[in-house]
Short mmCIF file of N, CA, C and O and ligand atoms in Angstrom, two decimals:
data_model
loop_
_atom_site.label_atom_id
_atom_site.label_comp_id
_atom_site.label_asym_id
_atom_site.label_seq_id
_atom_site.Cartn_x
_atom_site.Cartn_y
_atom_site.Cartn_z
N MET A 189 -143.43 -122.15 86.13
CA MET A 189 -144.32 -122.03 85.08
C MET A 189 -145.30 -122.10 85.22
O MET A 189 -145.88 -122.10 86.69
N ASP A 190 -146.49 -121.45 84.20
CA ASP A 190 -147.40 -120.98 84.95
C ASP A 190 -148.25 -121.62 84.27
O ASP A 190 -149.33 -121.24 83.09
N CYS A 191 -149.07 -123.07 84.09
CA CYS A 191 -149.63 -123.71 84.22
C CYS A 191 -151.91 -123.67 84.74
O CYS A 191 -150.72 -123.24 85.84
N LEU A 192 -152.53 -122.91 84.22
CA LEU A 192 -153.68 -122.35 84.24
C LEU A 192 -153.82 -124.21 85.77
O LEU A 192 -154.66 -124.01 87.22
N PHE A 193 -154.21 -125.31 84.85
CA PHE A 193 -154.73 -126.02 85.94
C PHE A 193 -152.86 -127.22 86.30
O PHE A 193 -154.15 -127.51 88.19
N CYS A 194 -152.03 -126.44 86.42
CA CYS A 194 -151.06 -126.44 87.81
C CYS A 194 -152.17 -125.67 88.91
O CYS A 194 -151.79 -126.82 90.38
N ARG A 195 -152.43 -124.63 88.68
CA ARG A 195 -152.32 -124.40 89.97
C ARG A 195 -154.13 -124.12 90.29
O ARG A 195 -154.04 -123.88 91.32
N ILE A 196 -154.42 -124.41 89.32
CA ILE A 196 -156.37 -125.26 90.30
C ILE A 196 -155.97 -126.72 90.78
O ILE A 196 -156.61 -126.87 91.58
N ILE A 197 -154.65 -127.59 90.81
CA ILE A 197 -154.69 -128.21 91.28
C ILE A 197 -154.21 -128.01 92.94
O ILE A 197 -154.95 -128.60 93.62
N LYS A 198 -153.19 -126.64 92.83
CA LYS A 198 -152.14 -126.56 93.72
C LYS A 198 -153.11 -125.59 95.11
O LYS A 198 -153.20 -125.79 95.82
N GLY A 199 -154.31 -125.05 93.90
CA GLY A 199 -155.46 -124.82 95.35
C GLY A 199 -154.97 -123.34 94.91
O GLY A 199 -155.65 -122.47 96.05
N GLU A 200 -154.30 -122.92 94.37
CA GLU A 200 -154.37 -121.20 93.78
C GLU A 200 -155.56 -120.57 93.63
O GLU A 200 -155.78 -119.06 93.00
N ILE A 201 -156.01 -121.35 92.64
CA ILE A 201 -157.29 -120.48 91.88
C ILE A 201 -158.32 -121.74 91.74
O ILE A 201 -158.18 -122.75 92.50
N PRO A 202 -159.37 -120.80 92.49
CA PRO A 202 -161.12 -122.07 93.09
C PRO A 202 -161.38 -122.61 91.50
O PRO A 202 -161.25 -122.57 90.81
N SER A 203 -161.85 -123.38 92.37
CA SER A 203 -162.67 -124.86 91.54
C SER A 203 -163.29 -125.59 92.33
O SER A 203 -163.15 -125.65 93.58
N THR A 204 -164.49 -126.11 91.71
CA THR A 204 -165.66 -126.87 92.07
C THR A 204 -165.16 -128.96 91.44
O THR A 204 -165.53 -129.26 90.45
N LYS A 205 -164.54 -129.19 92.53
CA LYS A 205 -163.59 -130.43 93.12
C LYS A 205 -165.34 -131.81 92.15
O LYS A 205 -166.10 -131.55 93.72
N VAL A 206 -165.01 -132.90 92.11
CA VAL A 206 -165.44 -133.74 92.31
C VAL A 206 -165.26 -134.70 92.59
O VAL A 206 -166.47 -136.13 93.19
N PHE A 207 -163.34 -134.59 92.17
CA PHE A 207 -163.26 -136.11 92.84
C PHE A 207 -161.51 -136.21 93.19
O PHE A 207 -160.64 -134.60 92.02
N GLU A 208 -161.23 -136.28 93.81
CA GLU A 208 -159.62 -136.62 94.27
C GLU A 208 -158.69 -137.36 94.81
O GLU A 208 -159.95 -138.06 95.39
N ASN A 209 -157.88 -138.57 93.96
CA ASN A 209 -156.90 -138.89 94.79
C ASN A 209 -155.40 -138.67 94.76
O ASN A 209 -155.37 -137.91 94.41
N GLU A 210 -154.74 -139.94 95.18
CA GLU A 210 -153.11 -139.46 94.75
C GLU A 210 -152.69 -138.73 93.45
O GLU A 210 -151.64 -137.70 93.60
N TYR A 211 -153.58 -139.47 92.52
CA TYR A 211 -153.06 -139.06 91.01
C TYR A 211 -153.83 -137.60 90.00
O TYR A 211 -153.52 -137.47 89.40
N VAL A 212 -154.98 -137.83 90.40
CA VAL A 212 -156.14 -137.12 89.81
C VAL A 212 -156.38 -136.32 90.30
O VAL A 212 -156.99 -136.21 91.59
N TYR A 213 -157.18 -135.11 89.53
CA TYR A 213 -158.26 -133.95 90.32
C TYR A 213 -158.92 -133.78 88.70
O TYR A 213 -158.88 -133.68 88.27
N ALA A 214 -160.22 -133.67 89.51
CA ALA A 214 -161.74 -133.52 88.61
C ALA A 214 -162.56 -131.99 88.95
O ALA A 214 -162.99 -132.90 90.48
N PHE A 215 -162.82 -132.04 87.99
CA PHE A 215 -163.73 -130.53 88.75
C PHE A 215 -164.59 -130.26 87.75
O PHE A 215 -164.17 -130.66 86.26
N ARG A 216 -165.51 -129.70 87.88
CA ARG A 216 -166.51 -128.51 86.74
C ARG A 216 -165.97 -127.94 86.14
O ARG A 216 -165.39 -126.37 86.22
N ASP A 217 -166.34 -128.26 84.42
CA ASP A 217 -165.68 -126.58 84.17
C ASP A 217 -166.46 -126.06 83.78
O ASP A 217 -167.48 -125.48 84.37
N ILE A 218 -166.18 -124.50 84.16
CA ILE A 218 -166.06 -123.33 84.27
C ILE A 218 -167.40 -123.01 83.61
O ILE A 218 -168.45 -122.14 83.70
N ASN A 219 -166.73 -123.68 82.17
CA ASN A 219 -168.02 -123.14 80.76
C ASN A 219 -168.44 -124.63 80.00
O ASN A 219 -168.39 -124.93 79.43
N PRO A 220 -169.92 -125.25 81.17
CA PRO A 220 -170.14 -126.08 80.83
C PRO A 220 -171.01 -126.35 79.20
O PRO A 220 -171.82 -125.83 78.94
N MET A 221 -171.08 -127.13 78.32
CA MET A 221 -171.27 -127.47 77.49
C MET A 221 -172.23 -128.62 77.28
O MET A 221 -173.10 -129.56 76.30
N ALA A 222 -172.59 -129.40 78.80
CA ALA A 222 -173.72 -130.43 79.24
C ALA A 222 -173.86 -130.04 80.44
O ALA A 222 -172.46 -129.53 80.91
N PRO A 223 -174.71 -131.15 80.34
CA PRO A 223 -175.33 -130.92 81.98
C PRO A 223 -174.35 -131.29 83.08
O PRO A 223 -174.13 -131.03 84.43
N VAL A 224 -173.69 -132.06 82.51
CA VAL A 224 -172.87 -132.35 83.69
C VAL A 224 -171.75 -131.85 82.71
O VAL A 224 -171.72 -132.83 81.10
N HIS A 225 -170.29 -131.12 82.26
CA HIS A 225 -168.87 -131.40 82.11
C HIS A 225 -168.17 -131.33 83.15
O HIS A 225 -167.81 -130.05 83.95
N VAL A 226 -167.53 -132.21 83.44
CA VAL A 226 -166.11 -131.97 84.98
C VAL A 226 -165.14 -132.19 83.71
O VAL A 226 -164.48 -133.35 82.54
N LEU A 227 -164.33 -132.02 84.15
CA LEU A 227 -162.72 -131.56 83.46
C LEU A 227 -161.87 -132.55 84.30
O LEU A 227 -161.62 -132.72 85.73
N VAL A 228 -161.12 -133.72 84.13
CA VAL A 228 -160.35 -134.42 84.85
C VAL A 228 -159.04 -134.42 84.16
O VAL A 228 -158.80 -134.73 83.51
N VAL A 229 -157.97 -134.36 85.15
CA VAL A 229 -156.98 -133.81 84.71
C VAL A 229 -155.46 -135.12 86.09
O VAL A 229 -155.95 -134.91 86.87
N PRO A 230 -154.29 -135.18 85.21
CA PRO A 230 -153.42 -136.18 86.06
C PRO A 230 -152.72 -135.19 87.15
O PRO A 230 -152.09 -133.43 86.03
N LYS A 231 -152.22 -135.71 88.13
CA LYS A 231 -151.71 -134.06 89.66
C LYS A 231 -150.11 -134.73 88.69
O LYS A 231 -149.12 -133.86 89.52
N CYS A 232 -149.64 -134.17 87.42
CA CYS A 232 -148.84 -134.68 87.38
C CYS A 232 -148.17 -133.16 85.35
O CYS A 232 -149.86 -133.09 84.74
N HIS A 233 -147.36 -132.73 85.87
CA HIS A 233 -147.70 -130.95 84.81
C HIS A 233 -147.60 -132.37 83.81
O HIS A 233 -145.81 -132.03 82.61
N ILE A 234 -148.60 -132.54 82.14
CA ILE A 234 -148.13 -133.53 80.69
C ILE A 234 -149.25 -132.37 79.99
O ILE A 234 -150.24 -132.14 80.43
N CYS A 235 -148.25 -132.15 78.69
CA CYS A 235 -148.84 -130.59 78.66
C CYS A 235 -149.64 -131.57 77.57
O CYS A 235 -150.95 -130.42 76.90
N CYS A 236 -150.24 -132.25 77.14
CA CYS A 236 -150.87 -132.93 75.89
C CYS A 236 -150.83 -134.32 75.68
O CYS A 236 -149.47 -135.26 76.27
N ALA A 237 -152.35 -134.80 74.64
CA ALA A 237 -151.85 -136.73 74.64
C ALA A 237 -150.60 -136.67 73.52
O ALA A 237 -150.04 -138.39 74.08
N ASP A 238 -150.22 -135.58 73.11
CA ASP A 238 -149.29 -135.89 71.89
C ASP A 238 -147.90 -135.98 72.61
O ASP A 238 -146.95 -136.66 72.26
N ALA A 239 -148.11 -135.82 74.19
CA ALA A 239 -147.18 -135.85 75.04
C ALA A 239 -147.19 -136.99 76.25
O ALA A 239 -146.09 -137.75 77.01
N ILE A 240 -147.88 -137.92 75.23
CA ILE A 240 -148.05 -139.15 76.77
C ILE A 240 -146.58 -140.37 75.58
O ILE A 240 -147.11 -140.80 74.65
N ASP A 241 -146.21 -140.78 76.87
CA ASP A 241 -145.18 -141.81 76.21
C ASP A 241 -145.41 -143.35 77.66
O ASP A 241 -146.22 -142.74 78.67
N GLU A 242 -143.91 -144.46 77.86
CA GLU A 242 -144.42 -145.59 78.55
C GLU A 242 -143.54 -144.84 79.82
O GLU A 242 -144.13 -145.81 80.42
N SER A 243 -142.84 -143.52 79.80
CA SER A 243 -142.48 -142.05 81.08
C SER A 243 -143.77 -142.57 82.11
O SER A 243 -143.77 -141.67 83.12
N ASN A 244 -145.22 -142.05 81.49
CA ASN A 244 -145.85 -141.18 81.53
C ASN A 244 -147.59 -141.63 81.86
O ASN A 244 -148.11 -141.03 82.27
N SER A 245 -147.30 -142.39 81.75
CA SER A 245 -148.64 -143.75 80.45
C SER A 245 -149.74 -143.87 81.98
O SER A 245 -151.06 -143.98 81.25
N GLN A 246 -148.71 -144.37 82.71
CA GLN A 246 -150.09 -144.49 84.24
C GLN A 246 -150.37 -143.09 84.62
O GLN A 246 -151.59 -143.98 85.16
N TRP A 247 -150.14 -141.95 84.21
CA TRP A 247 -151.21 -141.54 85.09
C TRP A 247 -152.17 -140.82 84.04
O TRP A 247 -153.76 -140.76 84.52
N VAL A 248 -152.28 -141.50 82.85
CA VAL A 248 -153.29 -141.94 81.34
C VAL A 248 -154.67 -142.96 82.78
O VAL A 248 -155.42 -142.92 82.28
N ALA A 249 -153.30 -143.84 83.09
CA ALA A 249 -154.01 -145.05 83.27
C ALA A 249 -154.59 -144.66 84.99
O ALA A 249 -156.11 -144.81 84.96
N ARG A 250 -154.12 -143.75 85.86
CA ARG A 250 -154.69 -143.46 86.66
C ARG A 250 -156.14 -142.53 86.51
O ARG A 250 -157.44 -143.13 86.79
N ILE A 251 -155.93 -141.66 85.09
CA ILE A 251 -156.94 -140.80 84.60
C ILE A 251 -158.61 -141.67 84.85
O ILE A 251 -159.34 -141.54 84.66
N PHE A 252 -158.27 -142.97 83.47
CA PHE A 252 -159.35 -144.01 82.97
C PHE A 252 -159.96 -145.01 84.21
O PHE A 252 -161.23 -145.56 83.95
N GLU A 253 -159.07 -144.86 85.44
CA GLU A 253 -159.74 -145.21 86.55
C GLU A 253 -160.68 -144.50 87.06
O GLU A 253 -161.77 -145.66 87.26
N ALA A 254 -160.47 -143.51 87.20
CA ALA A 254 -161.24 -142.56 87.96
C ALA A 254 -162.28 -142.15 86.49
O ALA A 254 -163.41 -142.38 87.87
N ILE A 255 -162.51 -142.44 86.05
CA ILE A 255 -163.39 -142.14 85.03
C ILE A 255 -165.45 -142.26 84.95
O ILE A 255 -165.56 -141.38 85.57
N PRO A 256 -164.72 -143.44 85.43
CA PRO A 256 -166.04 -144.26 86.11
C PRO A 256 -166.93 -143.75 87.20
O PRO A 256 -167.98 -144.21 87.56
N ILE A 257 -165.82 -144.20 87.85
CA ILE A 257 -166.06 -143.73 89.16
C ILE A 257 -167.21 -142.27 89.26
O ILE A 257 -167.90 -142.06 90.22
N ILE A 258 -166.16 -141.45 88.77
CA ILE A 258 -166.91 -140.04 88.74
C ILE A 258 -167.99 -139.99 88.00
O ILE A 258 -168.67 -139.77 87.97
N ALA A 259 -168.07 -141.23 86.83
CA ALA A 259 -169.76 -140.73 86.46
C ALA A 259 -170.52 -141.52 86.93
O ALA A 259 -171.97 -141.03 87.19
N LYS A 260 -170.24 -143.05 87.91
CA LYS A 260 -171.38 -142.88 88.88
C LYS A 260 -171.22 -142.23 89.89
O LYS A 260 -173.03 -142.00 89.74
N GLN A 261 -170.30 -141.17 90.11
CA GLN A 261 -171.48 -139.75 91.22
C GLN A 261 -171.84 -139.27 90.66
O GLN A 261 -172.86 -138.60 91.06
N GLU A 262 -171.49 -138.89 89.07
CA GLU A 262 -172.72 -138.59 88.60
C GLU A 262 -173.68 -138.48 87.77
O GLU A 262 -174.44 -137.70 87.35
N LYS A 263 -173.90 -139.79 88.45
CA LYS A 263 -175.40 -140.58 87.69
C LYS A 263 -175.59 -140.54 86.09
O LYS A 263 -176.39 -140.68 85.95
N LEU A 264 -173.72 -140.86 85.96
CA LEU A 264 -173.99 -140.52 84.33
C LEU A 264 -174.23 -141.96 83.35
O LEU A 264 -173.70 -142.99 82.85
N GLU A 265 -175.41 -142.57 84.41
CA GLU A 265 -175.67 -144.69 84.43
C GLU A 265 -176.19 -144.58 82.38
O GLU A 265 -175.96 -145.30 82.57
N ASN A 266 -176.66 -143.95 82.36
CA ASN A 266 -177.76 -143.91 80.50
C ASN A 266 -175.80 -143.85 79.44
O ASN A 266 -175.95 -143.01 78.22
N GLY A 267 -174.79 -143.41 80.10
CA GLY A 267 -173.87 -142.87 79.26
C GLY A 267 -173.15 -141.88 79.33
O GLY A 267 -173.52 -141.09 80.17
N TYR A 268 -171.96 -141.73 78.21
CA TYR A 268 -171.45 -140.03 78.72
C TYR A 268 -169.91 -139.83 77.37
O TYR A 268 -170.05 -141.42 76.93
N ARG A 269 -169.34 -139.06 77.29
CA ARG A 269 -168.94 -138.87 76.39
C ARG A 269 -167.26 -138.28 77.00
O ARG A 269 -167.47 -137.59 78.08
N VAL A 270 -166.42 -138.72 76.69
CA VAL A 270 -164.80 -138.75 77.44
C VAL A 270 -164.21 -137.47 75.72
O VAL A 270 -163.66 -138.55 75.40
N ILE A 271 -163.71 -136.95 75.95
CA ILE A 271 -163.48 -135.72 74.99
C ILE A 271 -161.51 -135.54 74.89
O ILE A 271 -161.35 -135.05 76.19
N ASN A 272 -160.69 -135.63 74.50
CA ASN A 272 -159.38 -134.78 74.72
C ASN A 272 -158.90 -133.98 73.07
O ASN A 272 -159.18 -134.87 72.51
N ASN A 273 -158.72 -132.59 73.67
CA ASN A 273 -158.43 -132.18 72.61
C ASN A 273 -157.29 -131.51 72.62
O ASN A 273 -156.34 -131.89 73.85
N CYS A 274 -156.84 -132.37 71.49
CA CYS A 274 -155.18 -131.70 71.37
C CYS A 274 -154.95 -130.87 70.67
O CYS A 274 -154.63 -131.32 69.33
N GLY A 275 -153.35 -129.65 71.15
CA GLY A 275 -152.83 -129.95 69.99
C GLY A 275 -153.57 -128.05 69.28
O GLY A 275 -155.17 -127.96 69.79
N GLU A 276 -153.00 -127.68 68.44
CA GLU A 276 -153.84 -126.90 67.39
C GLU A 276 -154.95 -126.99 66.93
O GLU A 276 -155.62 -125.81 66.70
N ASP A 277 -154.78 -127.80 66.10
CA ASP A 277 -156.08 -128.71 64.93
C ASP A 277 -157.04 -128.84 66.56
O ASP A 277 -158.25 -129.18 65.64
N GLY A 278 -156.56 -129.93 67.12
CA GLY A 278 -157.32 -130.07 68.03
C GLY A 278 -158.75 -129.15 69.23
O GLY A 278 -159.50 -129.18 70.31
N CYS A 279 -157.86 -127.84 69.53
CA CYS A 279 -158.00 -126.69 69.37
C CYS A 279 -158.11 -126.86 71.33
O CYS A 279 -158.34 -126.41 71.65
N GLN A 280 -157.01 -127.19 71.83
CA GLN A 280 -156.86 -127.24 72.81
C GLN A 280 -156.39 -125.75 73.71
O GLN A 280 -155.42 -125.83 72.69
N SER A 281 -157.34 -125.57 74.43
CA SER A 281 -157.21 -124.00 75.19
C SER A 281 -155.49 -124.40 76.37
O SER A 281 -154.85 -123.47 76.25
N VAL A 282 -156.35 -125.11 77.12
CA VAL A 282 -155.04 -125.81 78.11
C VAL A 282 -153.90 -126.33 77.93
O VAL A 282 -154.25 -127.45 77.48
N LYS A 283 -153.38 -126.21 78.29
CA LYS A 283 -151.57 -127.56 77.22
C LYS A 283 -151.60 -127.41 78.89
O LYS A 283 -150.54 -128.00 79.32
N HIS A 284 -152.61 -128.59 80.06
CA HIS A 284 -152.38 -129.56 80.76
C HIS A 284 -153.19 -130.39 80.24
O HIS A 284 -154.50 -130.10 79.75
N LEU A 285 -152.77 -132.31 80.14
CA LEU A 285 -153.86 -132.56 79.63
C LEU A 285 -154.83 -133.14 80.09
O LEU A 285 -154.51 -132.68 81.87
N HIS A 286 -155.91 -133.06 79.71
CA HIS A 286 -157.42 -133.53 80.28
C HIS A 286 -158.23 -133.66 79.74
O HIS A 286 -158.20 -133.61 78.32
N PHE A 287 -159.00 -134.15 80.10
CA PHE A 287 -160.19 -135.02 79.61
C PHE A 287 -161.40 -134.91 80.44
O PHE A 287 -161.85 -134.16 81.40
N HIS A 288 -162.16 -134.42 78.59
CA HIS A 288 -163.91 -133.95 79.49
C HIS A 288 -164.57 -134.88 79.91
O HIS A 288 -164.00 -135.92 78.80
N ILE A 289 -165.43 -135.17 80.58
CA ILE A 289 -166.58 -136.40 80.64
C ILE A 289 -167.90 -135.31 80.76
O ILE A 289 -168.17 -134.38 81.28
N LEU A 290 -168.43 -135.81 79.47
CA LEU A 290 -169.46 -135.30 79.14
C LEU A 290 -171.24 -135.72 78.93
O LEU A 290 -170.72 -137.02 78.74
N GLY A 291 -172.29 -135.42 79.66
CA GLY A 291 -173.02 -136.72 79.73
C GLY A 291 -173.70 -135.63 80.03
O GLY A 291 -174.77 -134.11 80.16
N GLY A 292 -174.95 -136.68 81.27
CA GLY A 292 -176.25 -135.70 81.43
C GLY A 292 -177.93 -135.85 80.84
O GLY A 292 -178.38 -134.64 80.75
N LYS A 293 -177.80 -135.50 79.15
CA LYS A 293 -177.82 -135.37 78.38
C LYS A 293 -178.00 -136.42 76.52
O LYS A 293 -176.78 -136.81 77.32
N LYS A 294 -178.51 -136.92 76.12
CA LYS A 294 -178.16 -136.83 74.68
C LYS A 294 -177.13 -136.59 74.23
O LYS A 294 -178.09 -135.40 73.45
N LEU A 295 -176.15 -136.52 73.14
CA LEU A 295 -175.18 -135.67 73.12
C LEU A 295 -175.10 -136.09 71.25
O LEU A 295 -175.83 -136.66 70.89
N PRO A 296 -174.73 -134.86 70.66
CA PRO A 296 -174.56 -135.17 69.19
C PRO A 296 -174.06 -136.00 68.65
O PRO A 296 -172.70 -135.64 69.10
N ASP A 297 -174.61 -136.44 68.12
CA ASP A 297 -173.65 -137.53 67.62
C ASP A 297 -172.33 -136.75 65.99
O ASP A 297 -171.49 -137.95 66.31
N GLN A 298 -172.91 -136.00 66.41
CA GLN A 298 -171.30 -135.23 65.07
C GLN A 298 -169.97 -134.78 65.55
O GLN A 298 -170.71 -135.04 66.97
N MET A 299 -169.09 -135.43 65.59
CA MET A 299 -167.50 -134.85 66.47
C MET A 299 -166.74 -134.03 65.60
O MET A 299 -166.25 -133.16 66.48
N ALA A 300 -167.63 -133.07 64.33
CA ALA A 300 -166.39 -132.46 64.20
C ALA A 300 -166.51 -131.69 62.10
O ALA A 300 -167.93 -132.98 62.24
P1 5GP B 95 -159.65 -127.50 76.02
O1 5GP B 95 -160.21 -126.61 75.31
O2 5GP B 95 -158.54 -127.24 75.67
O3 5GP B 95 -159.74 -128.86 75.67
O4 5GP B 95 -160.51 -127.40 77.23
C1 5GP B 95 -160.08 -126.50 78.17
C2 5GP B 95 -160.92 -126.49 78.79
O5 5GP B 95 -161.08 -125.74 80.38
C3 5GP B 95 -162.70 -125.75 78.08
O6 5GP B 95 -163.97 -125.83 78.46
C4 5GP B 95 -162.61 -124.05 79.61
O7 5GP B 95 -164.22 -124.17 79.67
C5 5GP B 95 -162.12 -124.68 81.04
N1 5GP B 95 -161.59 -123.83 81.48
C6 5GP B 95 -160.65 -123.30 80.85
N2 5GP B 95 -160.55 -121.83 82.39
C7 5GP B 95 -161.22 -122.76 84.44
C8 5GP B 95 -160.73 -122.36 85.09
O8 5GP B 95 -160.01 -121.12 85.01
N3 5GP B 95 -161.25 -123.16 85.71
C9 5GP B 95 -162.87 -124.25 85.12
N4 5GP B 95 -163.21 -125.09 85.71
N5 5GP B 95 -162.49 -124.48 83.64
C10 5GP B 95 -161.55 -124.00 82.45
ZN1 ZN B 96 -149.96 -128.35 84.46
#
């Protein structure tokens, strides 16, 4: 399976790592939409939020445990946004579950 984020996790494609543990890898988005734009991914291929169930939701829990640690590291004391794009209508472009952390400025309140 040729998955971009699986390859990034394995180090086959370079990325700017901001956090890593046994379950989670986080790196800077190549096309940042805010001063801080980090992608947080599970080290297990889950295609999208729609594929989360009780057999794999522990990976999602590990991601959400990592998010406040990353936010602190990135000095997002004033808040931030966590986004997941899912499927065609959600404009998900990489089919490996990931959460965007956006911050470092006041973000627009319009979501769609
Ligand atoms: P999506 O649109 O699927 O929610 O988000 C995919 C994100 O991955 C986009 O924000 C895009 O800029 C980022 N991205 C795509 N290819 C790469 C890459 O090779 N390296 C990094 N660091 N980010 C990437
Ligand atoms: Zn993958």
